[in-house]
Coordinates of N, CA and C in Angstrom, one line a residue:
Chain M
G1 N -12.5 -28.9 -77.7 CA -11.1 -29.0 -78.1 C -10.4 -27.6 -78.0
N2 N -9.1 -27.6 -78.3 CA -8.4 -26.4 -78.3 C -8.5 -25.6 -79.6
S3 N -8.6 -24.3 -79.4 CA -8.7 -23.4 -80.6 C -8.3 -22.0 -80.3
V4 N -7.9 -21.3 -81.3 CA -7.5 -19.9 -81.1 C -8.2 -19.0 -82.2
T5 N -8.8 -18.0 -81.7 CA -9.5 -17.1 -82.6 C -8.9 -15.7 -82.5
Q6 N -8.5 -15.2 -83.7 CA -7.9 -13.9 -83.7 C -8.5 -12.9 -84.7
M7 N -8.3 -11.7 -84.4 CA -9.0 -10.6 -85.2 C -8.7 -10.7 -86.6
E8 N -9.8 -10.5 -87.4 CA -9.6 -10.6 -88.9 C -8.8 -9.4 -89.3
G9 N -8.0 -9.6 -90.4 CA -7.3 -8.4 -91.0 C -7.9 -8.2 -92.3
P10 N -7.1 -7.5 -93.2 CA -5.9 -6.9 -92.8 C -6.1 -5.6 -92.0
V11 N -5.0 -5.2 -91.3 CA -5.0 -4.0 -90.5 C -4.0 -3.0 -91.1
T12 N -4.4 -1.8 -91.4 CA -3.5 -0.8 -91.9 C -3.5 0.4 -90.9
L13 N -2.3 0.8 -90.5 CA -2.1 1.9 -89.5 C -1.1 2.8 -90.0
S14 N -1.2 4.0 -89.6 CA -0.1 5.0 -89.8 C 1.0 4.8 -88.8
E15 N 2.2 5.2 -89.2 CA 3.3 5.1 -88.3 C 3.0 5.9 -87.0
E16 N 3.5 5.3 -85.9 CA 3.3 5.8 -84.5 C 1.9 5.7 -84.0
A17 N 1.0 5.0 -84.7 CA -0.3 4.7 -84.2 C -0.3 3.6 -83.2
F18 N -1.3 3.4 -82.4 CA -1.5 2.4 -81.4 C -2.0 1.1 -82.0
L19 N -1.5 0.0 -81.7 CA -1.9 -1.3 -82.3 C -2.5 -2.2 -81.2
T20 N -3.7 -2.8 -81.6 CA -4.2 -3.9 -80.8 C -4.6 -4.9 -81.8
I21 N -4.2 -6.2 -81.5 CA -4.7 -7.3 -82.3 C -5.3 -8.3 -81.3
N22 N -6.6 -8.5 -81.4 CA -7.3 -9.4 -80.4 C -7.1 -10.8 -80.7
C23 N -7.0 -11.6 -79.5 CA -6.8 -13.0 -79.6 C -7.6 -13.6 -78.4
T24 N -8.4 -14.6 -78.7 CA -9.1 -15.3 -77.6 C -8.9 -16.8 -77.9
Y25 N -9.0 -17.6 -76.8 CA -8.7 -19.0 -77.0 C -9.7 -19.9 -76.3
T26 N -9.7 -21.1 -76.7 CA -10.5 -22.1 -76.0 C -9.5 -23.3 -75.7
A27 N -9.5 -23.7 -74.4 CA -8.6 -24.7 -74.0 C -9.0 -25.3 -72.7
T28 N -8.5 -26.5 -72.4 CA -8.7 -27.1 -71.1 C -7.6 -26.7 -70.2
G29 N -7.8 -26.3 -69.0 CA -6.7 -26.0 -68.1 C -6.1 -24.7 -68.4
Y30 N -4.8 -24.7 -68.2 CA -4.0 -23.4 -68.4 C -2.9 -23.6 -69.4
P31 N -3.3 -23.4 -70.7 CA -2.3 -23.5 -71.7 C -1.3 -22.4 -71.7
S32 N -0.2 -22.5 -72.4 CA 0.8 -21.5 -72.6 C 0.3 -20.7 -73.9
L33 N 0.6 -19.4 -73.9 CA 0.1 -18.6 -75.0 C 1.3 -17.9 -75.7
F34 N 1.2 -17.7 -77.0 CA 2.3 -17.2 -77.8 C 1.8 -16.2 -78.8
W35 N 2.7 -15.3 -79.2 CA 2.5 -14.5 -80.4 C 3.7 -14.7 -81.2
Y36 N 3.5 -15.1 -82.5 CA 4.5 -15.3 -83.5 C 4.3 -14.2 -84.6
V37 N 5.5 -13.8 -85.2 CA 5.4 -12.8 -86.3 C 6.1 -13.5 -87.5
Q38 N 5.5 -13.2 -88.7 CA 6.0 -13.7 -89.9 C 6.2 -12.5 -90.9
Y39 N 7.5 -12.3 -91.2 CA 7.8 -11.2 -92.2 C 7.7 -11.8 -93.6
P40 N 7.5 -11.0 -94.6 CA 7.3 -11.5 -95.9 C 8.4 -12.5 -96.4
G41 N 8.0 -13.7 -96.9 CA 8.9 -14.6 -97.4 C 9.7 -15.4 -96.4
E42 N 9.3 -15.3 -95.1 CA 10.1 -15.9 -94.0 C 9.2 -16.9 -93.2
G43 N 9.8 -17.7 -92.4 CA 9.1 -18.5 -91.4 C 8.6 -17.7 -90.2
L44 N 7.9 -18.3 -89.3 CA 7.4 -17.7 -88.1 C 8.6 -17.5 -87.1
Q45 N 8.5 -16.4 -86.4 CA 9.5 -16.1 -85.3 C 8.7 -15.9 -84.0
L46 N 9.2 -16.4 -82.9 CA 8.5 -16.1 -81.7 C 8.7 -14.6 -81.3
L47 N 7.5 -14.0 -81.0 CA 7.6 -12.6 -80.6 C 7.6 -12.4 -79.1
L48 N 6.6 -13.1 -78.4 CA 6.5 -13.1 -77.0 C 5.7 -14.3 -76.5
K49 N 5.7 -14.6 -75.2 CA 5.0 -15.7 -74.7 C 4.6 -15.4 -73.3
A50 N 3.6 -16.2 -72.8 CA 3.2 -16.1 -71.4 C 2.7 -17.5 -71.0
T51 N 3.1 -17.9 -69.8 CA 2.8 -19.3 -69.4 C 1.8 -19.5 -68.3
K52 N 1.4 -18.4 -67.7 CA 0.4 -18.6 -66.6 C -0.4 -17.3 -66.5
A53 N -1.6 -17.4 -65.9 CA -2.5 -16.3 -65.8 C -1.9 -15.1 -65.2
D54 N -2.2 -13.9 -65.8 CA -1.7 -12.6 -65.4 C -0.2 -12.3 -65.8
D55 N 0.4 -13.3 -66.4 CA 1.8 -13.1 -67.0 C 1.7 -12.1 -68.1
K56 N 2.7 -11.2 -68.2 CA 2.7 -10.3 -69.3 C 4.0 -10.7 -70.1
G57 N 3.8 -11.0 -71.4 CA 4.9 -11.2 -72.3 C 5.2 -9.9 -73.0
S58 N 6.5 -9.6 -73.2 CA 6.9 -8.3 -73.9 C 8.2 -8.5 -74.7
N59 N 8.2 -7.8 -75.8 CA 9.4 -7.9 -76.7 C 9.3 -6.8 -77.8
K60 N 10.4 -6.1 -78.0 CA 10.4 -5.1 -79.1 C 9.3 -4.1 -79.0
G61 N 8.8 -3.8 -77.8 CA 7.8 -2.8 -77.7 C 6.4 -3.4 -77.7
F62 N 6.3 -4.7 -78.1 CA 5.0 -5.4 -78.1 C 4.7 -6.0 -76.7
E63 N 3.4 -6.0 -76.3 CA 3.1 -6.6 -75.0 C 1.8 -7.4 -75.2
A64 N 1.6 -8.4 -74.4 CA 0.4 -9.2 -74.3 C 0.2 -9.7 -72.9
T65 N -1.0 -9.7 -72.3 CA -1.2 -10.2 -71.0 C -2.2 -11.4 -71.0
Y66 N -1.8 -12.4 -70.3 CA -2.6 -13.7 -70.3 C -3.8 -13.4 -69.3
R67 N -5.0 -13.3 -69.9 CA -6.2 -13.1 -69.1 C -7.0 -14.3 -69.0
K68 N -7.0 -15.0 -67.9 CA -7.7 -16.3 -67.8 C -9.2 -16.0 -67.7
E69 N -9.6 -14.9 -67.1 CA -11.0 -14.7 -66.9 C -11.8 -14.4 -68.2
T70 N -11.0 -13.8 -69.2 CA -11.6 -13.5 -70.5 C -11.1 -14.4 -71.6
T71 N -10.2 -15.4 -71.2 CA -9.5 -16.3 -72.1 C -9.0 -15.5 -73.3
S72 N -8.2 -14.5 -73.0 CA -7.7 -13.6 -74.0 C -6.2 -13.4 -73.9
F73 N -5.6 -13.0 -75.0 CA -4.1 -12.7 -75.0 C -3.9 -11.6 -76.1
H74 N -4.4 -10.5 -76.0 CA -4.4 -9.4 -77.0 C -3.0 -8.8 -77.1
L75 N -2.6 -8.6 -78.3 CA -1.3 -8.0 -78.6 C -1.4 -6.5 -78.8
E76 N -0.5 -5.8 -78.1 CA -0.5 -4.3 -78.2 C 0.9 -3.7 -78.4
K77 N 0.9 -2.6 -79.1 CA 2.1 -1.8 -79.2 C 1.7 -0.3 -79.2
G78 N 2.4 0.4 -78.5 CA 2.1 1.8 -78.3 C 2.3 2.7 -79.5
S79 N 3.3 2.4 -80.3 CA 3.7 3.2 -81.5 C 4.3 2.3 -82.5
V80 N 3.6 2.0 -83.6 CA 4.1 1.1 -84.6 C 5.0 1.8 -85.6
Q81 N 5.9 1.0 -86.1 CA 6.8 1.5 -87.1 C 6.6 0.7 -88.5
V82 N 7.1 1.3 -89.5 CA 6.9 0.6 -90.8 C 7.5 -0.8 -90.8
S83 N 8.6 -1.0 -90.1 CA 9.2 -2.3 -90.0 C 8.4 -3.3 -89.2
D84 N 7.3 -2.9 -88.6 CA 6.4 -3.9 -87.9 C 5.4 -4.5 -88.9
S85 N 5.4 -4.1 -90.1 CA 4.5 -4.7 -91.1 C 4.8 -6.2 -91.3
A86 N 3.9 -7.0 -91.0 CA 4.1 -8.4 -91.0 C 2.7 -9.1 -90.7
V87 N 2.7 -10.4 -90.7 CA 1.6 -11.2 -90.3 C 1.8 -11.7 -88.8
Y88 N 0.8 -11.5 -88.0 CA 1.0 -11.9 -86.6 C 0.0 -13.0 -86.3
F89 N 0.6 -14.1 -85.6 CA -0.2 -15.3 -85.3 C -0.2 -15.4 -83.7
C90 N -1.4 -15.7 -83.2 CA -1.6 -16.0 -81.9 C -1.6 -17.6 -81.8
A91 N -1.1 -18.1 -80.7 CA -1.0 -19.6 -80.6 C -1.1 -20.0 -79.2
L92 N -1.5 -21.2 -79.0 CA -1.5 -21.8 -77.7 C -0.9 -23.2 -77.7
K93 N -0.3 -23.6 -76.6 CA 0.3 -24.9 -76.5 C -0.5 -25.6 -75.3
E94 N -1.0 -26.7 -75.6 CA -1.8 -27.4 -74.6 C -1.0 -27.8 -73.4
V95 N -1.6 -28.0 -72.3 CA -0.9 -28.3 -71.0 C -0.3 -29.7 -71.1
I96 N -1.1 -30.7 -71.6 CA -0.5 -32.0 -71.7 C -0.3 -32.3 -73.2
G97 N 0.9 -32.7 -73.5 CA 1.2 -33.0 -74.9 C 2.0 -31.9 -75.5
N98 N 2.2 -32.0 -76.8 CA 3.2 -31.0 -77.5 C 2.5 -30.3 -78.6
Q99 N 1.3 -30.4 -78.8 CA 0.7 -29.7 -80.0 C 0.4 -28.2 -79.7
F100 N 0.7 -27.5 -80.8 CA 0.4 -26.0 -80.8 C -0.8 -25.8 -81.7
Y101 N -1.6 -24.8 -81.3 CA -2.8 -24.5 -82.1 C -2.6 -23.0 -82.5
F102 N -2.8 -22.7 -83.8 CA -2.5 -21.3 -84.3 C -3.8 -20.7 -84.7
G103 N -3.9 -19.4 -84.5 CA -5.0 -18.6 -85.2 C -4.7 -18.4 -86.6
T104 N -5.6 -17.8 -87.3 CA -5.5 -17.6 -88.8 C -4.5 -16.5 -89.2
G105 N -4.0 -15.8 -88.3 CA -3.1 -14.7 -88.6 C -3.8 -13.4 -88.9
T106 N -3.1 -12.3 -88.6 CA -3.6 -11.0 -88.9 C -2.5 -10.2 -89.6
S107 N -2.8 -9.7 -90.8 CA -1.8 -9.0 -91.5 C -1.8 -7.5 -91.1
L108 N -0.7 -7.0 -90.8 CA -0.5 -5.6 -90.4 C 0.4 -4.9 -91.4
T109 N -0.1 -3.7 -91.9 CA 0.7 -2.9 -92.8 C 0.7 -1.5 -92.1
V110 N 2.0 -1.0 -92.0 CA 2.1 0.3 -91.4 C 2.7 1.2 -92.4
I111 N 1.9 2.3 -92.6 CA 2.3 3.3 -93.7 C 3.0 4.5 -93.1
P112 N 4.0 5.0 -93.8 CA 4.7 6.2 -93.3 C 3.8 7.4 -93.2
Chain P
N1 N 24.8 -22.3 -84.9 CA 23.6 -23.2 -85.2 C 22.9 -22.7 -86.5
A2 N 22.6 -23.7 -87.4 CA 21.8 -23.3 -88.5 C 20.3 -23.2 -88.2
G3 N 19.9 -23.8 -87.1 CA 18.5 -23.8 -86.7 C 17.7 -24.8 -87.4
V4 N 16.6 -24.5 -88.0 CA 15.7 -25.4 -88.7 C 15.9 -25.1 -90.2
T5 N 16.3 -26.0 -91.0 CA 16.5 -25.8 -92.4 C 15.5 -26.7 -93.2
Q6 N 15.1 -26.2 -94.3 CA 14.1 -26.9 -95.2 C 14.6 -26.8 -96.6
T7 N 14.4 -27.9 -97.4 CA 14.7 -27.9 -98.8 C 13.6 -28.7 -99.5
P8 N 13.3 -28.3 -100.7 CA 13.7 -27.1 -101.4 C 12.9 -25.9 -100.9
K9 N 13.2 -24.8 -101.5 CA 12.5 -23.5 -101.1 C 11.2 -23.4 -102.0
F10 N 11.3 -23.8 -103.2 CA 10.2 -23.8 -104.1 C 10.2 -25.1 -104.9
Q11 N 9.0 -25.6 -105.2 CA 8.8 -26.8 -106.0 C 7.5 -26.8 -106.7
V12 N 7.5 -27.2 -108.0 CA 6.3 -27.4 -108.8 C 6.2 -28.9 -109.2
L13 N 5.1 -29.4 -108.9 CA 4.8 -30.8 -109.2 C 3.6 -31.0 -110.1
K14 N 3.6 -32.1 -110.9 CA 2.4 -32.4 -111.6 C 1.5 -33.3 -110.8
T15 N 0.2 -33.3 -111.0 CA -0.7 -34.2 -110.3 C -0.2 -35.6 -110.4
G16 N -0.2 -36.3 -109.3 CA 0.2 -37.7 -109.3 C 1.7 -38.0 -109.0
Q17 N 2.5 -36.9 -109.1 CA 3.9 -37.1 -108.8 C 4.1 -37.2 -107.3
S18 N 5.2 -37.8 -106.9 CA 5.5 -37.9 -105.4 C 6.8 -37.1 -105.2
M19 N 7.0 -36.7 -104.0 CA 8.2 -36.0 -103.6 C 8.4 -36.0 -102.1
T20 N 9.6 -35.6 -101.7 CA 9.9 -35.5 -100.3 C 10.4 -34.1 -99.9
L21 N 9.7 -33.5 -99.0 CA 10.2 -32.2 -98.4 C 11.2 -32.5 -97.3
Q22 N 12.3 -31.9 -97.3 CA 13.3 -32.2 -96.3 C 13.3 -31.2 -95.2
C23 N 13.5 -31.6 -93.9 CA 13.6 -30.8 -92.8 C 14.7 -31.3 -91.9
A24 N 15.5 -30.4 -91.4 CA 16.6 -30.8 -90.5 C 16.8 -29.7 -89.4
Q25 N 17.2 -30.1 -88.2 CA 17.5 -29.2 -87.2 C 18.7 -29.6 -86.4
D26 N 19.5 -28.7 -85.9 CA 20.7 -29.0 -85.3 C 20.7 -28.5 -83.8
M27 N 19.5 -28.5 -83.2 CA 19.4 -28.0 -81.8 C 19.1 -29.1 -80.9
N28 N 19.1 -30.3 -81.4 CA 18.9 -31.5 -80.5 C 17.5 -31.5 -80.0
H29 N 16.5 -31.0 -80.7 CA 15.1 -30.9 -80.3 C 14.4 -32.3 -80.4
E30 N 13.7 -32.7 -79.4 CA 13.0 -33.9 -79.5 C 11.7 -33.8 -80.4
Y31 N 11.1 -32.6 -80.3 CA 9.8 -32.5 -81.0 C 10.0 -31.8 -82.3
M32 N 9.4 -32.4 -83.4 CA 9.4 -31.8 -84.7 C 8.0 -31.9 -85.3
S33 N 7.7 -31.0 -86.1 CA 6.3 -31.0 -86.7 C 6.3 -30.4 -88.1
W34 N 5.3 -30.7 -88.8 CA 5.0 -30.1 -90.2 C 3.7 -29.4 -90.2
Y35 N 3.6 -28.2 -90.7 CA 2.4 -27.5 -90.9 C 2.3 -27.1 -92.3
R36 N 1.0 -26.9 -92.7 CA 0.8 -26.2 -94.0 C 0.1 -24.9 -93.7
Q37 N 0.4 -23.9 -94.5 CA -0.2 -22.6 -94.4 C -0.9 -22.2 -95.6
D38 N -2.2 -22.0 -95.5 CA -3.1 -21.6 -96.6 C -3.8 -20.3 -96.2
P39 N -4.1 -19.5 -97.3 CA -4.7 -18.2 -97.0 C -6.0 -18.3 -96.2
G40 N -6.1 -17.5 -95.2 CA -7.3 -17.5 -94.4 C -7.5 -18.7 -93.4
M41 N -6.5 -19.6 -93.4 CA -6.7 -20.8 -92.6 C -5.5 -20.9 -91.6
G42 N -4.6 -20.0 -91.5 CA -3.5 -20.1 -90.6 C -2.6 -21.3 -90.8
L43 N -2.1 -21.8 -89.8 CA -1.2 -23.0 -89.8 C -2.0 -24.2 -89.4
R44 N -1.9 -25.3 -90.1 CA -2.6 -26.5 -89.7 C -1.6 -27.6 -89.6
L45 N -1.6 -28.3 -88.5 CA -0.7 -29.4 -88.2 C -0.9 -30.6 -89.1
I46 N 0.1 -31.1 -89.8 CA 0.0 -32.3 -90.6 C 0.4 -33.5 -89.9
H47 N 1.7 -33.6 -89.4 CA 2.2 -34.7 -88.6 C 3.2 -34.1 -87.6
Y48 N 3.4 -34.8 -86.6 CA 4.5 -34.4 -85.6 C 5.2 -35.6 -85.1
S49 N 6.3 -35.4 -84.4 CA 7.1 -36.4 -83.8 C 7.7 -36.0 -82.5
V50 N 7.6 -36.8 -81.5 CA 8.2 -36.5 -80.2 C 9.5 -37.1 -79.9
G51 N 10.0 -37.8 -80.9 CA 11.4 -38.3 -80.8 C 11.6 -39.3 -82.0
A52 N 12.9 -39.8 -82.1 CA 13.2 -40.7 -83.2 C 12.3 -42.0 -83.0
G53 N 11.8 -42.4 -84.1 CA 10.9 -43.6 -84.2 C 9.5 -43.4 -83.8
I54 N 9.1 -42.2 -83.4 CA 7.8 -41.9 -82.9 C 7.1 -40.8 -83.7
T55 N 6.0 -41.1 -84.4 CA 5.3 -40.0 -85.2 C 3.8 -40.1 -84.9
D56 N 3.1 -39.1 -85.1 CA 1.7 -39.1 -84.9 C 1.0 -38.1 -85.9
Q57 N -0.3 -38.3 -86.1 CA -1.0 -37.5 -87.0 C -1.5 -36.2 -86.4
G58 N -1.5 -35.1 -87.2 CA -2.1 -33.9 -86.7 C -3.5 -33.7 -87.3
E59 N -3.8 -32.5 -87.6 CA -5.2 -32.1 -88.0 C -5.5 -32.6 -89.5
V60 N -4.5 -32.5 -90.4 CA -4.7 -32.7 -91.8 C -3.6 -33.7 -92.4
P61 N -3.6 -35.0 -91.9 CA -2.6 -35.9 -92.3 C -2.7 -36.6 -93.7
N62 N -4.0 -36.6 -94.2 CA -4.2 -37.4 -95.4 C -3.4 -36.9 -96.6
G63 N -2.7 -37.9 -97.3 CA -1.9 -37.6 -98.5 C -0.5 -37.4 -98.1
Y64 N -0.1 -37.4 -96.8 CA 1.3 -37.2 -96.4 C 1.7 -38.3 -95.5
N65 N 3.0 -38.6 -95.6 CA 3.7 -39.6 -94.8 C 4.9 -39.0 -94.1
V66 N 5.2 -39.4 -92.9 CA 6.5 -39.0 -92.3 C 7.2 -40.2 -91.7
S67 N 8.4 -40.0 -91.4 CA 9.2 -40.9 -90.6 C 10.2 -40.2 -89.8
R68 N 10.7 -40.7 -88.7 CA 11.8 -40.0 -87.9 C 12.8 -41.0 -87.5
S69 N 13.8 -41.2 -88.4 CA 14.8 -42.2 -88.1 C 16.0 -41.6 -87.2
T70 N 16.1 -40.3 -87.3 CA 17.1 -39.6 -86.4 C 16.5 -38.4 -85.7
T71 N 17.2 -37.9 -84.7 CA 16.7 -36.8 -84.0 C 16.7 -35.5 -84.9
E72 N 17.6 -35.5 -85.8 CA 17.9 -34.3 -86.6 C 16.9 -34.1 -87.8
D73 N 16.4 -35.2 -88.4 CA 15.7 -35.1 -89.6 C 14.3 -35.6 -89.5
F74 N 13.4 -34.9 -90.3 CA 12.0 -35.2 -90.2 C 11.4 -34.9 -91.6
P75 N 11.6 -35.8 -92.6 CA 11.1 -35.6 -94.0 C 9.6 -35.8 -94.1
L76 N 9.0 -35.0 -95.0 CA 7.6 -35.1 -95.3 C 7.4 -35.6 -96.7
R77 N 6.7 -36.7 -96.8 CA 6.5 -37.3 -98.2 C 5.1 -37.1 -98.7
L78 N 5.0 -36.6 -99.9 CA 3.7 -36.5 -100.6 C 3.7 -37.7 -101.5
L79 N 2.7 -38.6 -101.3 CA 2.6 -39.9 -102.0 C 2.2 -39.7 -103.5
S80 N 1.2 -38.9 -103.7 CA 0.6 -38.7 -105.0 C 0.0 -37.3 -105.0
A81 N 0.8 -36.3 -105.5 CA 0.4 -34.9 -105.3 C -0.9 -34.6 -106.0
A82 N -1.7 -33.7 -105.3 CA -2.9 -33.2 -105.8 C -3.0 -31.7 -105.7
P83 N -3.7 -31.0 -106.6 CA -3.8 -29.6 -106.5 C -4.1 -29.0 -105.2
S84 N -4.9 -29.8 -104.4 CA -5.3 -29.3 -103.0 C -4.1 -29.3 -102.1
Q85 N -3.0 -29.8 -102.5 CA -1.8 -29.8 -101.6 C -0.9 -28.6 -102.0
T86 N -1.3 -27.8 -102.9 CA -0.6 -26.5 -103.2 C -0.7 -25.7 -101.9
S87 N 0.4 -25.3 -101.4 CA 0.5 -24.6 -100.1 C 1.9 -24.2 -99.8
V88 N 2.1 -23.6 -98.6 CA 3.4 -23.3 -98.1 C 3.6 -24.2 -96.9
Y89 N 4.7 -25.0 -96.9 CA 4.9 -26.0 -95.8 C 6.0 -25.5 -94.9
F90 N 5.7 -25.6 -93.6 CA 6.7 -25.2 -92.6 C 7.0 -26.3 -91.7
C91 N 8.3 -26.5 -91.4 CA 8.7 -27.5 -90.4 C 9.1 -26.7 -89.2
A92 N 8.9 -27.3 -88.0 CA 9.2 -26.6 -86.8 C 9.7 -27.6 -85.8
S93 N 10.5 -27.1 -84.8 CA 11.0 -28.0 -83.8 C 11.1 -27.3 -82.4
S94 N 11.1 -28.1 -81.4 CA 11.2 -27.6 -80.0 C 11.7 -28.6 -79.1
Y95 N 12.1 -28.2 -77.9 CA 12.3 -29.2 -76.8 C 10.9 -29.7 -76.4
S96 N 10.9 -30.8 -75.8 CA 9.7 -31.5 -75.4 C 9.6 -31.8 -74.0
G97 N 8.4 -31.8 -73.4 CA 8.3 -32.2 -72.0 C 7.0 -31.8 -71.4
T98 N 6.2 -32.6 -70.9 CA 5.0 -32.2 -70.3 C 5.3 -31.4 -69.1
G99 N 4.6 -30.3 -68.9 CA 4.7 -29.4 -67.8 C 5.9 -28.4 -68.0
V100 N 6.6 -28.5 -69.1 CA 7.7 -27.6 -69.4 C 7.4 -26.9 -70.7
I101 N 7.4 -25.6 -70.8 CA 7.0 -25.0 -72.0 C 8.2 -24.5 -72.8
F102 N 8.3 -24.9 -74.0 CA 9.3 -24.5 -74.9 C 8.6 -24.0 -76.2
E103 N 9.1 -22.9 -76.7 CA 8.5 -22.4 -78.0 C 9.1 -23.2 -79.2
Q104 N 8.3 -23.1 -80.3 CA 8.8 -23.8 -81.5 C 9.6 -22.8 -82.3
Y105 N 10.6 -23.4 -83.0 CA 11.4 -22.7 -84.0 C 11.0 -23.2 -85.4
F106 N 10.9 -22.2 -86.3 CA 10.4 -22.6 -87.6 C 11.4 -22.5 -88.7
G107 N 11.3 -23.3 -89.7 CA 12.1 -23.2 -90.9 C 11.6 -22.1 -91.8
P108 N 12.3 -21.8 -92.9 CA 11.9 -20.7 -93.8 C 10.7 -21.1 -94.7
G109 N 10.4 -22.4 -94.8 CA 9.2 -22.8 -95.6 C 9.6 -23.3 -97.0
T110 N 8.7 -24.1 -97.5 CA 8.7 -24.6 -98.9 C 7.4 -24.3 -99.5
R111 N 7.5 -23.5 -100.6 CA 6.3 -23.2 -101.4 C 6.1 -24.2 -102.5
L112 N 5.0 -25.0 -102.4 CA 4.8 -26.1 -103.3 C 3.5 -25.7 -104.1
T113 N 3.7 -25.9 -105.5 CA 2.6 -25.8 -106.4 C 2.4 -27.1 -107.1
V114 N 1.1 -27.5 -107.1 CA 0.8 -28.8 -107.8 C -0.2 -28.4 -109.0
T115 N 0.2 -28.7 -110.2 CA -0.6 -28.4 -111.4 C -1.3 -29.6 -111.9

């Protein structure tokens, strides 16, 4: 079946540090991959997405590349800010059908 | 556009009580879904709908009912609340179509406590 595994948190970084949050998936075929962000007390918001192998999604300085050979979609940012403190979810959408599958979320805290 | 709206924002129930969580969207999305979010478990799909009159079960449907009489609304009913249903509930919607990828839009959530 489909599943998403992402790096356990919580993650604490100093401002301007480099961020990587690992995400790997199991799926049949070529699913679409997403990163969502959840700020405290809010719902999830789409951060970026990629729909085919080698696609790179990017937004707000965050990037992730769809790697079919390693079934991964790691999230990276070169220099984090305090405002990036949130919970980040990796997700996939199956090729056939409409269901999304989410990872367990990784909490990021950025300290000044 | 208001996007996806959910009511109430907070709710406390006693064991055995029933209630309905409301969800509405004004984006004319065919696909709507309900998730619960629990610590360490991410989001788990409860029920979903691909259009008015069509619903299906997700990963954790027991104890919940849904119906979809209009495109806009997708209420979630708790039949007899149990402490295990204490959670944060999110409604989401998106366009639908095999072979076409659309992201989901989420509501702000309902925090439910069952005592």
